[in-house]
CSV table of C-alpha atoms in Angstrom, one decimal:
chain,number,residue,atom,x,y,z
A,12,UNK,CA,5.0,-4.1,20.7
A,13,UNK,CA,1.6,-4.3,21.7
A,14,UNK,CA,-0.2,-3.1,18.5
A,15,UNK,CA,1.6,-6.0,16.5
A,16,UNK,CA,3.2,-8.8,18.8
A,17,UNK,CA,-0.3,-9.5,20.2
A,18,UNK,CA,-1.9,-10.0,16.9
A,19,UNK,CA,0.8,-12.9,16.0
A,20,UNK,CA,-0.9,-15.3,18.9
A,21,UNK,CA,-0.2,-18.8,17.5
A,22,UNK,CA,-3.2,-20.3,19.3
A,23,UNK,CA,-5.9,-17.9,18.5
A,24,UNK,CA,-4.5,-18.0,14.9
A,25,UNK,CA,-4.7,-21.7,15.0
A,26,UNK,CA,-8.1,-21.4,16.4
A,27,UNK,CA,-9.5,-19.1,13.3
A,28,UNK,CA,-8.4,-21.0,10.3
A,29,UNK,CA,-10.1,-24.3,12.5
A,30,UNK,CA,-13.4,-22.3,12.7
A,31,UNK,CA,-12.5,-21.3,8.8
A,32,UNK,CA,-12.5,-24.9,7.9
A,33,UNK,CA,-15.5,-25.6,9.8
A,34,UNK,CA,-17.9,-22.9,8.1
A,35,UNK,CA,-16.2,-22.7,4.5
A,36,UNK,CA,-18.8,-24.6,2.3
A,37,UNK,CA,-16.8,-27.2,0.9
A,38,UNK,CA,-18.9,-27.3,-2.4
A,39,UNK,CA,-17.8,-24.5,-3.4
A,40,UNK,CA,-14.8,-21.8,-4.2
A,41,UNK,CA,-14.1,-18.7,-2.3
A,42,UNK,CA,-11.8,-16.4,-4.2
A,43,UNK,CA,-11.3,-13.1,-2.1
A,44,UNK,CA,-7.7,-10.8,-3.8
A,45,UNK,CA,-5.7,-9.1,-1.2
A,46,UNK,CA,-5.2,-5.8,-3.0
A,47,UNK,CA,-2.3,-4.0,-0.9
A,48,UNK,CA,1.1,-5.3,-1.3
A,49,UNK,CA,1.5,-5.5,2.2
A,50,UNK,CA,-1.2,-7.9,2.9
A,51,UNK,CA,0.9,-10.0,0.1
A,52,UNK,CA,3.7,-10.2,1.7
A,53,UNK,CA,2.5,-10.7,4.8
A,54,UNK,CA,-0.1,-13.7,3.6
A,55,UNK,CA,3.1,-14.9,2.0
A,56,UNK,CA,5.6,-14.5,5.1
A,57,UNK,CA,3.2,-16.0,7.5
A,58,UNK,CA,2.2,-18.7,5.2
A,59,UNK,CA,-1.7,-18.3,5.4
A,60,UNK,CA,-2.0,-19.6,1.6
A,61,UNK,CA,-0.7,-22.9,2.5
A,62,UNK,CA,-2.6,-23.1,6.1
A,63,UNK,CA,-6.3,-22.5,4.4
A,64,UNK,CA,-8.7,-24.7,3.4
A,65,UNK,CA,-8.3,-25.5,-0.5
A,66,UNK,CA,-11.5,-24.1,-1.3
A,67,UNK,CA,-10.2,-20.7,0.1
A,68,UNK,CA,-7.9,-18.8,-2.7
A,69,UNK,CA,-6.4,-15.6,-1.6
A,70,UNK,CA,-5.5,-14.1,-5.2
A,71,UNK,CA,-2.7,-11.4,-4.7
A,72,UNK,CA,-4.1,-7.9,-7.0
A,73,UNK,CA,-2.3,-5.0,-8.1
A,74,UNK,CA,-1.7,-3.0,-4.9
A,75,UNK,CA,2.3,-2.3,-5.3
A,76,UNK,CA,2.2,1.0,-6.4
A,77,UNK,CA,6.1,0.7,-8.4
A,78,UNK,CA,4.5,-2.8,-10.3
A,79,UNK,CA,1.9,-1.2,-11.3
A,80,UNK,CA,3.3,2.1,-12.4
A,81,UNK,CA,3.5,1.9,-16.6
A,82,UNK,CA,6.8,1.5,-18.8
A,83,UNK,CA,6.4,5.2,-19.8
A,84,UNK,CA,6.0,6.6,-16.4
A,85,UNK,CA,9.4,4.2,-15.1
A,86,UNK,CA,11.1,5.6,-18.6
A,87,UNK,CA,10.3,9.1,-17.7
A,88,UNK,CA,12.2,9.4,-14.7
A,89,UNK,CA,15.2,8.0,-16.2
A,90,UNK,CA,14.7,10.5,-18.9
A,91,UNK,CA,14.7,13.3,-16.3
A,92,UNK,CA,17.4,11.7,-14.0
A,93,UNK,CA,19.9,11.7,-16.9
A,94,UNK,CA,20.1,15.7,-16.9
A,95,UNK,CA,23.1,17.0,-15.7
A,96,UNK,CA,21.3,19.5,-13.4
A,97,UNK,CA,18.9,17.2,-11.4
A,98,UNK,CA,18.8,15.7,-8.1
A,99,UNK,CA,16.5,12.9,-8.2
A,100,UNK,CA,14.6,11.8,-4.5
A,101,UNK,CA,13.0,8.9,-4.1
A,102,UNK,CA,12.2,6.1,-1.6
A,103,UNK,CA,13.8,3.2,-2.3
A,104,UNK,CA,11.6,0.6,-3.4
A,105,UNK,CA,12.2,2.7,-7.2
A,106,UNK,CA,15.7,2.1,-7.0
A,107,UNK,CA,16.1,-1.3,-8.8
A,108,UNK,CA,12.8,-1.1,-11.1
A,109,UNK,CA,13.9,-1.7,-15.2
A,110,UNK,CA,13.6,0.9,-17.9
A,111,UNK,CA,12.8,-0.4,-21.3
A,112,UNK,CA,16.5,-0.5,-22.0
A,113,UNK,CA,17.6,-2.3,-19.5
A,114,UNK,CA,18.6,0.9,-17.3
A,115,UNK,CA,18.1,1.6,-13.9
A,116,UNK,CA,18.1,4.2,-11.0
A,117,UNK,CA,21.1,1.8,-9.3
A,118,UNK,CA,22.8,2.1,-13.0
A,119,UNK,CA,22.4,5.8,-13.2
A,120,UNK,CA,23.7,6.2,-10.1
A,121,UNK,CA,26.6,4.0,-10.8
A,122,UNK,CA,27.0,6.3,-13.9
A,123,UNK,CA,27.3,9.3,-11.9
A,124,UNK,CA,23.4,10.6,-12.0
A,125,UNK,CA,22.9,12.5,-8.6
A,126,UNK,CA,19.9,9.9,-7.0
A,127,UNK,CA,19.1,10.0,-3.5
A,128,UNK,CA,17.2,7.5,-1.6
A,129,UNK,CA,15.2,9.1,1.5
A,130,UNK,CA,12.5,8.3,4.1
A,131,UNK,CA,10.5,11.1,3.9
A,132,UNK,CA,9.2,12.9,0.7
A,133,UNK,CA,10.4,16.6,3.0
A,134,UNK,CA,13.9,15.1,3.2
A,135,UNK,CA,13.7,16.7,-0.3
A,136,UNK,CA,13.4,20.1,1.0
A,137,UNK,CA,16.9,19.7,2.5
A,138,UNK,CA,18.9,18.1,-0.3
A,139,UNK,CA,17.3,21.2,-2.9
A,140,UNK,CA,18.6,23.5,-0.6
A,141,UNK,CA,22.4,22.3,-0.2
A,142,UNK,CA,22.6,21.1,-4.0
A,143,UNK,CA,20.8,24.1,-5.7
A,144,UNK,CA,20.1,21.9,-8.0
A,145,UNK,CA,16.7,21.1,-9.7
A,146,UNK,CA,15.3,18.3,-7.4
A,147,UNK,CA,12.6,15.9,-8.0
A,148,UNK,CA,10.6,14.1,-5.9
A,149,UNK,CA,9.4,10.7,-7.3
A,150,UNK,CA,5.6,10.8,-6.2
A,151,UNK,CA,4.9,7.1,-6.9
A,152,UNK,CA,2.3,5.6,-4.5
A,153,UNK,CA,-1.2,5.1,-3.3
A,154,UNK,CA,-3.8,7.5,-1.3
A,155,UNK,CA,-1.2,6.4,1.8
A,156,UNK,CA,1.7,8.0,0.3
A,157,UNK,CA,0.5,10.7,-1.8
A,158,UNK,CA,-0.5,13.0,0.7
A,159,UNK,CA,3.1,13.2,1.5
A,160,UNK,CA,3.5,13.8,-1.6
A,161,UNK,CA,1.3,16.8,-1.4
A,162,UNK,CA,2.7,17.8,1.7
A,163,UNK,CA,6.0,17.9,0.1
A,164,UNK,CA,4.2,20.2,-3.1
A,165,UNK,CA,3.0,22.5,-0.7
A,166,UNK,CA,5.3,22.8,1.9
A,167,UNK,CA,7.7,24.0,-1.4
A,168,UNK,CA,5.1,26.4,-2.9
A,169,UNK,CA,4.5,27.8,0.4
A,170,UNK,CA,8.4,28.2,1.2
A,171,UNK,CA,8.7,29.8,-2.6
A,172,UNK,CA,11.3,27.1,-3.4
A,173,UNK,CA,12.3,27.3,-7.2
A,174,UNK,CA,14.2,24.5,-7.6
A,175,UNK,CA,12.2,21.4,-5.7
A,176,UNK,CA,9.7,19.4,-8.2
A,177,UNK,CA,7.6,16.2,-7.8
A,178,UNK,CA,6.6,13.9,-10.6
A,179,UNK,CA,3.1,13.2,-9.7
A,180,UNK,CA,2.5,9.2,-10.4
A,181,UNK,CA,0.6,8.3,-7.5
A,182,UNK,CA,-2.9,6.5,-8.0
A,183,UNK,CA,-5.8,5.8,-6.5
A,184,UNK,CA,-7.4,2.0,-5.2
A,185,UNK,CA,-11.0,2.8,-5.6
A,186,UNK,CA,-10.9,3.2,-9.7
A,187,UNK,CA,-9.2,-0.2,-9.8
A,188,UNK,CA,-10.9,-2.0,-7.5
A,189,UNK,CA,-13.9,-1.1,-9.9
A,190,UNK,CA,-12.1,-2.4,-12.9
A,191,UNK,CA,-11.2,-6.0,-11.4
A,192,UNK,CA,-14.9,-6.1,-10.1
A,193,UNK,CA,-16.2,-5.4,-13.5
A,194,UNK,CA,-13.7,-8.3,-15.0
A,195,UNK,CA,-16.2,-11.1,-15.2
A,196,UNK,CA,-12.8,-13.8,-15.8
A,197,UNK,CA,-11.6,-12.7,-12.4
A,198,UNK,CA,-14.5,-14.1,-10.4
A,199,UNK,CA,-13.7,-12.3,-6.9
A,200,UNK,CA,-15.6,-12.7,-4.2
A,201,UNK,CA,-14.1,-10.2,-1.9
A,202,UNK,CA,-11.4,-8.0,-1.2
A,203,UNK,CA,-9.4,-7.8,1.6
A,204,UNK,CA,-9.3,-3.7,1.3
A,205,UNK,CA,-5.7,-2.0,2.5
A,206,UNK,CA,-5.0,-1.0,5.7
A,207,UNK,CA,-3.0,1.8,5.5
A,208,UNK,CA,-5.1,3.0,2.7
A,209,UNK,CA,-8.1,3.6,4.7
A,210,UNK,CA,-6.3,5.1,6.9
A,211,UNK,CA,-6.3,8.1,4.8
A,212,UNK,CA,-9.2,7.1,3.0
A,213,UNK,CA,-11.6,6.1,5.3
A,214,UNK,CA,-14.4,3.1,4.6
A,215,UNK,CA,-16.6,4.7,2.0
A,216,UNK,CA,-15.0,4.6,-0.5
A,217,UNK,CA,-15.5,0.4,-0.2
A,218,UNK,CA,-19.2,0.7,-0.7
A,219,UNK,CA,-19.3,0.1,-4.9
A,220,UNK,CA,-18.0,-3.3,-3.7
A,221,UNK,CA,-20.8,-4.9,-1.1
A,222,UNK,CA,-23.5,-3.3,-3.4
A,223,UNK,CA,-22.1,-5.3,-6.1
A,224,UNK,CA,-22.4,-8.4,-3.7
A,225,UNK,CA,-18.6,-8.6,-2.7
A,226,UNK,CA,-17.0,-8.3,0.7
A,227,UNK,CA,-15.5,-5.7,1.3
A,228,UNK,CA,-13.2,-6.2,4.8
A,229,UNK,CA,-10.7,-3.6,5.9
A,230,UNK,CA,-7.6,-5.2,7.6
A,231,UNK,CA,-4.4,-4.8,9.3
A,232,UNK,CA,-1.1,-6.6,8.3
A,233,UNK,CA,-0.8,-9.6,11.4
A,234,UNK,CA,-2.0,-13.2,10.7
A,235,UNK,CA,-4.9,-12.6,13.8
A,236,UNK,CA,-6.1,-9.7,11.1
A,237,UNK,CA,-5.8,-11.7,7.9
A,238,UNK,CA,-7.5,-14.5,9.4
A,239,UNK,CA,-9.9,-13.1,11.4
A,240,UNK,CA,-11.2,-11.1,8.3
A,241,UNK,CA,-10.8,-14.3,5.8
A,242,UNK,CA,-13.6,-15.8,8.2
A,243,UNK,CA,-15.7,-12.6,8.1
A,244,UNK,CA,-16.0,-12.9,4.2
A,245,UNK,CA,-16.5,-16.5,4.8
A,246,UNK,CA,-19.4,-15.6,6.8
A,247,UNK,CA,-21.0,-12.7,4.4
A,248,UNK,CA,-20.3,-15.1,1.5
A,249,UNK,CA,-22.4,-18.1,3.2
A,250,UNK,CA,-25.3,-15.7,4.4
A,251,UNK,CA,-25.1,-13.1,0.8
A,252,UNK,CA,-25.0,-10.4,3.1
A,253,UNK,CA,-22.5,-7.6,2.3
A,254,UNK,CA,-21.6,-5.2,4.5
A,255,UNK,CA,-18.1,-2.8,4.6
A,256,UNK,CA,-16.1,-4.2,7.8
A,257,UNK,CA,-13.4,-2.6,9.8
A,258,UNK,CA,-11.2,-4.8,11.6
A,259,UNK,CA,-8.2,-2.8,11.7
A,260,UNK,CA,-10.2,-0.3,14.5
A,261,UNK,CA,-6.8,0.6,16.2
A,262,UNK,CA,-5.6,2.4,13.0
A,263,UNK,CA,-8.7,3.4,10.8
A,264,UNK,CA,-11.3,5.3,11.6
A,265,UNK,CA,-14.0,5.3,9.4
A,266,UNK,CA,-14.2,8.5,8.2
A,267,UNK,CA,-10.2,7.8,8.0
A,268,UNK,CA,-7.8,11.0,8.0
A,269,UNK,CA,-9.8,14.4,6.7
A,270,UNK,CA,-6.9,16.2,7.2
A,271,UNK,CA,-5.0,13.8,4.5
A,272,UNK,CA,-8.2,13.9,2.6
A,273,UNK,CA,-8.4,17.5,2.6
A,274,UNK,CA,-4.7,17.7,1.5
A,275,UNK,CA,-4.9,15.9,-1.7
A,276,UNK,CA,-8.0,17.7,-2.9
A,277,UNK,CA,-6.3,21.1,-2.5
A,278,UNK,CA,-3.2,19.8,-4.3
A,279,UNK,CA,-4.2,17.1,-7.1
A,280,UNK,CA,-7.0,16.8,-9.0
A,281,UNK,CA,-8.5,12.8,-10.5
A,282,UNK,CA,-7.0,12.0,-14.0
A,283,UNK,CA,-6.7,9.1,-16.1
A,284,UNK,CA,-3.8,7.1,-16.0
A,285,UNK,CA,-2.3,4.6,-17.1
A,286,UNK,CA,-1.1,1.0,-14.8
A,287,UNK,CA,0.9,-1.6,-16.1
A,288,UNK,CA,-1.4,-4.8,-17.4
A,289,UNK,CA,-4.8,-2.6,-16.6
A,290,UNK,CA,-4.0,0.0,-19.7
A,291,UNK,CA,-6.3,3.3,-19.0
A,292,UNK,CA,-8.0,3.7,-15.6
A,293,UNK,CA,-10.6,6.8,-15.9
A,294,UNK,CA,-9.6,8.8,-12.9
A,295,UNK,CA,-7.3,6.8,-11.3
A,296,UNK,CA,-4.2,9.2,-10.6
A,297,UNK,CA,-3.4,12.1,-8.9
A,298,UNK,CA,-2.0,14.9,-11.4
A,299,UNK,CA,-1.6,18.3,-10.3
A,300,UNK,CA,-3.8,20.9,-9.9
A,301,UNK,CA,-2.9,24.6,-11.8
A,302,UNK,CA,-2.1,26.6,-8.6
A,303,UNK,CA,0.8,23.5,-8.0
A,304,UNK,CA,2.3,24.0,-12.1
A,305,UNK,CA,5.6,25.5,-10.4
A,306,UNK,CA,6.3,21.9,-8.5
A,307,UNK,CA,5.3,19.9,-11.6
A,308,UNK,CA,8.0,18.2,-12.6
A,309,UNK,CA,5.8,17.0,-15.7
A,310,UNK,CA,5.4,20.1,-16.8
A,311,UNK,CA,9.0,21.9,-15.8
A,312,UNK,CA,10.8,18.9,-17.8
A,313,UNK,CA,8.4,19.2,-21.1
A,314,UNK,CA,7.0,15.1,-20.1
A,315,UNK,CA,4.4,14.1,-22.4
A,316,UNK,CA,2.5,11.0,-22.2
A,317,UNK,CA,3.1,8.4,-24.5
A,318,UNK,CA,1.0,5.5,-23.3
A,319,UNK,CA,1.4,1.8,-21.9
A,320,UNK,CA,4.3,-0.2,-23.0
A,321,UNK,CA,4.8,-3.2,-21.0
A,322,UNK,CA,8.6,-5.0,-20.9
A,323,UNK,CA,8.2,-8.0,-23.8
A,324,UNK,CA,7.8,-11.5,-22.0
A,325,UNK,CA,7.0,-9.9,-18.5
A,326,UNK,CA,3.7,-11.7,-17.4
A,327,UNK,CA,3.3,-8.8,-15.0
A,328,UNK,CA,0.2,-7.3,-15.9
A,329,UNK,CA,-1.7,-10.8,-15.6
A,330,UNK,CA,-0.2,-11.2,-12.2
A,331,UNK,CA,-1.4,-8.1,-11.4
A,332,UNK,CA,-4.6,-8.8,-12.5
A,333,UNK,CA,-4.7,-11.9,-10.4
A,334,UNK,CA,-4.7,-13.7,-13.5
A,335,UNK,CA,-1.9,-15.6,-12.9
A,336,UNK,CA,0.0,-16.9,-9.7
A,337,UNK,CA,3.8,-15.3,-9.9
A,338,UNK,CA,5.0,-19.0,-10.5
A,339,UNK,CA,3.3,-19.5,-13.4
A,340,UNK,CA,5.1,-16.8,-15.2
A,341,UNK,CA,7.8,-18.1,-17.7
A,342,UNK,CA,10.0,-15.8,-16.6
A,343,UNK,CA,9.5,-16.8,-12.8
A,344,UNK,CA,12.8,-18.3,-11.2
A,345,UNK,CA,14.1,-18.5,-14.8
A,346,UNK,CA,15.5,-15.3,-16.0
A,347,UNK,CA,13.8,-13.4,-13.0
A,348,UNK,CA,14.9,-13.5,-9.6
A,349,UNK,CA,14.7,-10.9,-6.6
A,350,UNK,CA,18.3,-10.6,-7.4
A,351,UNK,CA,18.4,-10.3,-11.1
A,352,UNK,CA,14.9,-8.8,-11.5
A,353,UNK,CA,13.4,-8.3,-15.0
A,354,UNK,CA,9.7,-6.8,-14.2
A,355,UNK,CA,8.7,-4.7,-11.6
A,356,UNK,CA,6.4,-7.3,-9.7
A,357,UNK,CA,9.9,-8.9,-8.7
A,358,UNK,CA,11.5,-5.8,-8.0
A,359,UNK,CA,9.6,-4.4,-5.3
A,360,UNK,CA,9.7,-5.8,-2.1
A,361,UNK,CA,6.0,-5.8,-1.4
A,362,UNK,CA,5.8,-7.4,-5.5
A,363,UNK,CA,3.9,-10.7,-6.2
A,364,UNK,CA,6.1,-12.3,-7.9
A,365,UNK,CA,8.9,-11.3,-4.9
A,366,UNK,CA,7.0,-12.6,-2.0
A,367,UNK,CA,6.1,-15.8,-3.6
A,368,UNK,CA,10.0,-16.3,-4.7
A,369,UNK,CA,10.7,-15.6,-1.2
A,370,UNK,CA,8.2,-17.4,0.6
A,371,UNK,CA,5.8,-19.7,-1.5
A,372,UNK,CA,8.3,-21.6,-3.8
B,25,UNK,CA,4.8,1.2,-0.1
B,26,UNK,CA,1.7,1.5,2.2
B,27,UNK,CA,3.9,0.5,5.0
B,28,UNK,CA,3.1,2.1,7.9
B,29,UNK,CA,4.8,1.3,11.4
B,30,UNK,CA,3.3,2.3,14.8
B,31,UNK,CA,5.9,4.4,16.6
B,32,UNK,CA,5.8,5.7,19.9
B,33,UNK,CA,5.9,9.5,20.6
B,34,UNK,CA,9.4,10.6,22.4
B,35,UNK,CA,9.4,14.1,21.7
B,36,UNK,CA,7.6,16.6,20.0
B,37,UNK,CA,7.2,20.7,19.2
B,38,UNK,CA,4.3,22.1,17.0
B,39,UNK,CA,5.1,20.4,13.7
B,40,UNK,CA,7.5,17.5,14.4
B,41,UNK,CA,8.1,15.0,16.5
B,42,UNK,CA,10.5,11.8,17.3
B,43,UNK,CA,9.0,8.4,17.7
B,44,UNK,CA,10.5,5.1,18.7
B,45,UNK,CA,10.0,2.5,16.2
B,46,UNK,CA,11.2,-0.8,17.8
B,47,UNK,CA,14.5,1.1,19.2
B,48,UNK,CA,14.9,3.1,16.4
B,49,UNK,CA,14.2,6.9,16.5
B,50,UNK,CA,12.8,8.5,13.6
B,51,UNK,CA,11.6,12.3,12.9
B,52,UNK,CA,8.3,12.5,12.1
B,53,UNK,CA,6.2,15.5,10.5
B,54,UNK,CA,2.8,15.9,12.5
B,55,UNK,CA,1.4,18.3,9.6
B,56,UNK,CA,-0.8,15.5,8.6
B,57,UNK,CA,-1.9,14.1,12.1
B,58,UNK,CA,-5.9,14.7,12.5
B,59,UNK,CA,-5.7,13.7,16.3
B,60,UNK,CA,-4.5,15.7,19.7
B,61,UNK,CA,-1.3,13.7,21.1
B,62,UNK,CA,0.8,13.5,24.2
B,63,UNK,CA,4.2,11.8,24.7
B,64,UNK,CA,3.9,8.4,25.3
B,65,UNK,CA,1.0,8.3,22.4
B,66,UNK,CA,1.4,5.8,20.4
B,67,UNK,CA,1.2,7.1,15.8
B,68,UNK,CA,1.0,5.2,12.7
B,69,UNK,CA,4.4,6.3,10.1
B,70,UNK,CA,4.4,6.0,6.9
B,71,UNK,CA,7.1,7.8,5.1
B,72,UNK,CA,8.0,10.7,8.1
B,73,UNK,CA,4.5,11.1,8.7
B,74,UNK,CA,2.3,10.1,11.7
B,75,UNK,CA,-1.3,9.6,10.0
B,76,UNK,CA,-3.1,8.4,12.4
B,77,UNK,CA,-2.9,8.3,15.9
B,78,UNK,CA,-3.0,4.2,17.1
B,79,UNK,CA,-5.7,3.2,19.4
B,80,UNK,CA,-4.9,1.0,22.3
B,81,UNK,CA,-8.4,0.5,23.7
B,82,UNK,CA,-9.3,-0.5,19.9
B,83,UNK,CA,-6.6,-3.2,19.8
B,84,UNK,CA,-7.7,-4.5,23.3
B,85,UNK,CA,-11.2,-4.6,22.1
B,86,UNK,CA,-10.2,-6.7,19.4
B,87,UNK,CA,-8.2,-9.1,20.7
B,88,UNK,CA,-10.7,-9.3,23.1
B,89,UNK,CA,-13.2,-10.3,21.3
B,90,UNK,CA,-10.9,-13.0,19.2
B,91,UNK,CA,-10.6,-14.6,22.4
B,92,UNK,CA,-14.0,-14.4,23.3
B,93,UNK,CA,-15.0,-16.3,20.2
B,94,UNK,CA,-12.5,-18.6,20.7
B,95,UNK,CA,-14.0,-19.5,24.2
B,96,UNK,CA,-16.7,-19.7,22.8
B,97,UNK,CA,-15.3,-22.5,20.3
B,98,UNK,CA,-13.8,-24.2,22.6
B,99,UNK,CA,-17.2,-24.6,24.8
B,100,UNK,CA,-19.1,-25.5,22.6
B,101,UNK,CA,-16.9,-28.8,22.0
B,102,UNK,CA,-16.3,-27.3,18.2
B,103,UNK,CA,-12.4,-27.2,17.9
């Protein structure tokens, strides 16, 4: 495949960290947090931690949307899946992730609760219609999946189907970025921004960051990506000039995807919300506007808010934070595995705490 | 969650559309797609979407000009 094999070119990846070495001031510390999940695992698969210089730390930050979605939220769709008349819909990175009691959507199921994993949010549409059953689709995600999540919404009002809901947890990257930027303990010098993301997004919304004297680099997922835009931030870094980059041209466009854009304004309006280990984020999710009430699954199950509760002992919210590496949680290899998971940073494939277990033990 | 996978277009009407990810067919929903496509086009799919259409001359360019500074590199005696 052209658009990914080519960008896995052991020389010219070889070549980049050598010119990395070479122009990374060794007196110093560069500190730049890959935000997106995705970028985690794939610094993790490929090994780019370990290949950098020392001086370079690639800190992983809370871009898993299910690790970052708060104990009330995860409780809330167990409280909803337990009804006898729901369908619940979800992708299948939810299916594992730990209630406050210990539940799950894997237990439910086992229990008999009706819980369907699909790929697509309008996989919904067809499951409402042969159940008849109230069915909920699990809007958990970022500005890359919640316009599917929208499409779903709308697609439903438009078709005037009564029994097809969405719980509307999906957040937005800008507002946090803004919160680990403000952190003074974090100390980042850049972000590698998501590439899927800005997709939707576009580059814009990047600009808060190189105005505060960060980098700001918008990359793919291949180790010719990663590296090429570690060197980048290397380069701003040495110089102090900040500008918002696109490296991941064959994908983003930089005023990314109006029709997306356009999609989520008509549906969701900015809220605060809550994350797990960042408490209250001023308008950082995606709640629904009036005209979309009738595919609210918040308001159609009666779901009120009760605030952040994280699990006791689950160092999630500092590795979230980029606080604190995965292995330096207590819990880490000893009481949670990828197979025995206890917070949701180890649950989710594209989790911290599951891509070092996997990759950087 | 972001995943997103480039797939190439196989078949298509108004709305939908099959791609080939890596052998695999999958439907895909073009409601979200901000670009004119043909068959053979190559989309980015994230959850049963294409949202974005993938740009080949882009990823030349790129690649391109990795290797270029890599020439460069290697000219200059620095690697």
């Amino acid at each position: 495949m052209k658009f990914v094999k080519d960008f896995r070119d052991r020389e010219l990846a070889e070549k980049l960290l050598a010119a990395i070495s070479r122009e990374a001031d060794t007196s110093r510390v560069y500190r730049f947090m890959e935000v997106c999940g995705s970028h985690t695992m794939a610094v993790s698969r490929f090994g780019l931690r370990s290949l950098l210089p020392k001086n370079i730390e690639l800190v992983s930050g809370p871009g898993c949307p299910v690790c970052v979605t708060p104990q009330w939220e995860i409780d809330a769709i167990f409280e909803i899946a337990s009804r006898e008349d729901v369908t619940i819909v979800t992708f299948g990175d939810m299916i594992r992730v730990p209630g406050s009691r210990g539940e799950s959507l894997q237990k439910l199921r086992a229990d008999g609760a009706d819980i369907r994993i699909v790929f697509s949010p309008l996989d919904t549409l067809k499951i409402a219609e042969e159940t008849g059953k109230n069915t909920v689709f699990i809007g958990i995600g970022f500005e890359t999946t919640a316009p599917t999540a929208a499409a779903l919404a709308k697609t439903a009002k438009e078709l005037g189907t009564a029994n097809v809901f969405v719980a509307p947890f999906c957040k937005t990257v800008p507002e946090v970025m803004d919160v680990l930027l403000a952190d003074e303990t974090l100390e980042i010098d850049g972000f590698l921004c998501p590439g899927h993301v800005s997709v939707v997004t576009g580059l814009d919304i990047y600009k808060a960051v190189t105005a505060q004297k960060r980098s700001a680099v918008v990359t793919g997922f291949e180790p010719l990506d990663i590296l090429s835009s570690v060197l980048e931030m290397v380069r701003q870094h040495n110089k102090g000039e900040y500008e918002v980059k696109n490296f991941y041209t064959r994908a983003v466009k930089n005023e990314g995807n109006l029709k997306a854009q356009a999609l989520l304004k008509e549906v969701f309006y900015q809220a605060d919300t809550d994350w797990r280990g960042l408490g209250r984020i001023p308008k950082s999710g995606l709640r629904f506007r009036d005209e979309y009430q009738s595919v609210d699954a918040l308001a159609k199950f009666g779901i009120q808010e009760t605030g952040v509760t994280d699990l006791k002992g689950c160092k999630c919210g500092d590795v979230l934070k980029g606080k604190m590496k995965p292995s330096a949680c207590p819990m880490f290899d000893n009481g949670c595995t990828p197979q025995n998971p206890y917070g949701p940073c180890m649950v989710s494939s594209e989790g911290s705490c599951s891509a070092y277990y996997k990759y950087e033990r | 969650m972001c995943l997103g996978f480039p797939g190439k277009l196989i078949e298509m009407d108004d709305f939908k559309a099959v791609v080939d990810i890596d052998g695999t067919r999958r439907e895909v929903s073009l409601m979200m797609l901000p670009d004119e496509v043909v068959l053979g086009d190559y989309v980015m799919v994230h959850a049963g979407f294409a949202i974005a259409k993938m740009d080949p001359d882009e990823a030349q360019k790129t690649l391109e000009a990795l290797r270029e500074f890599a020439d460069l590199l290697d000219e200059e005696g620095q690697l």
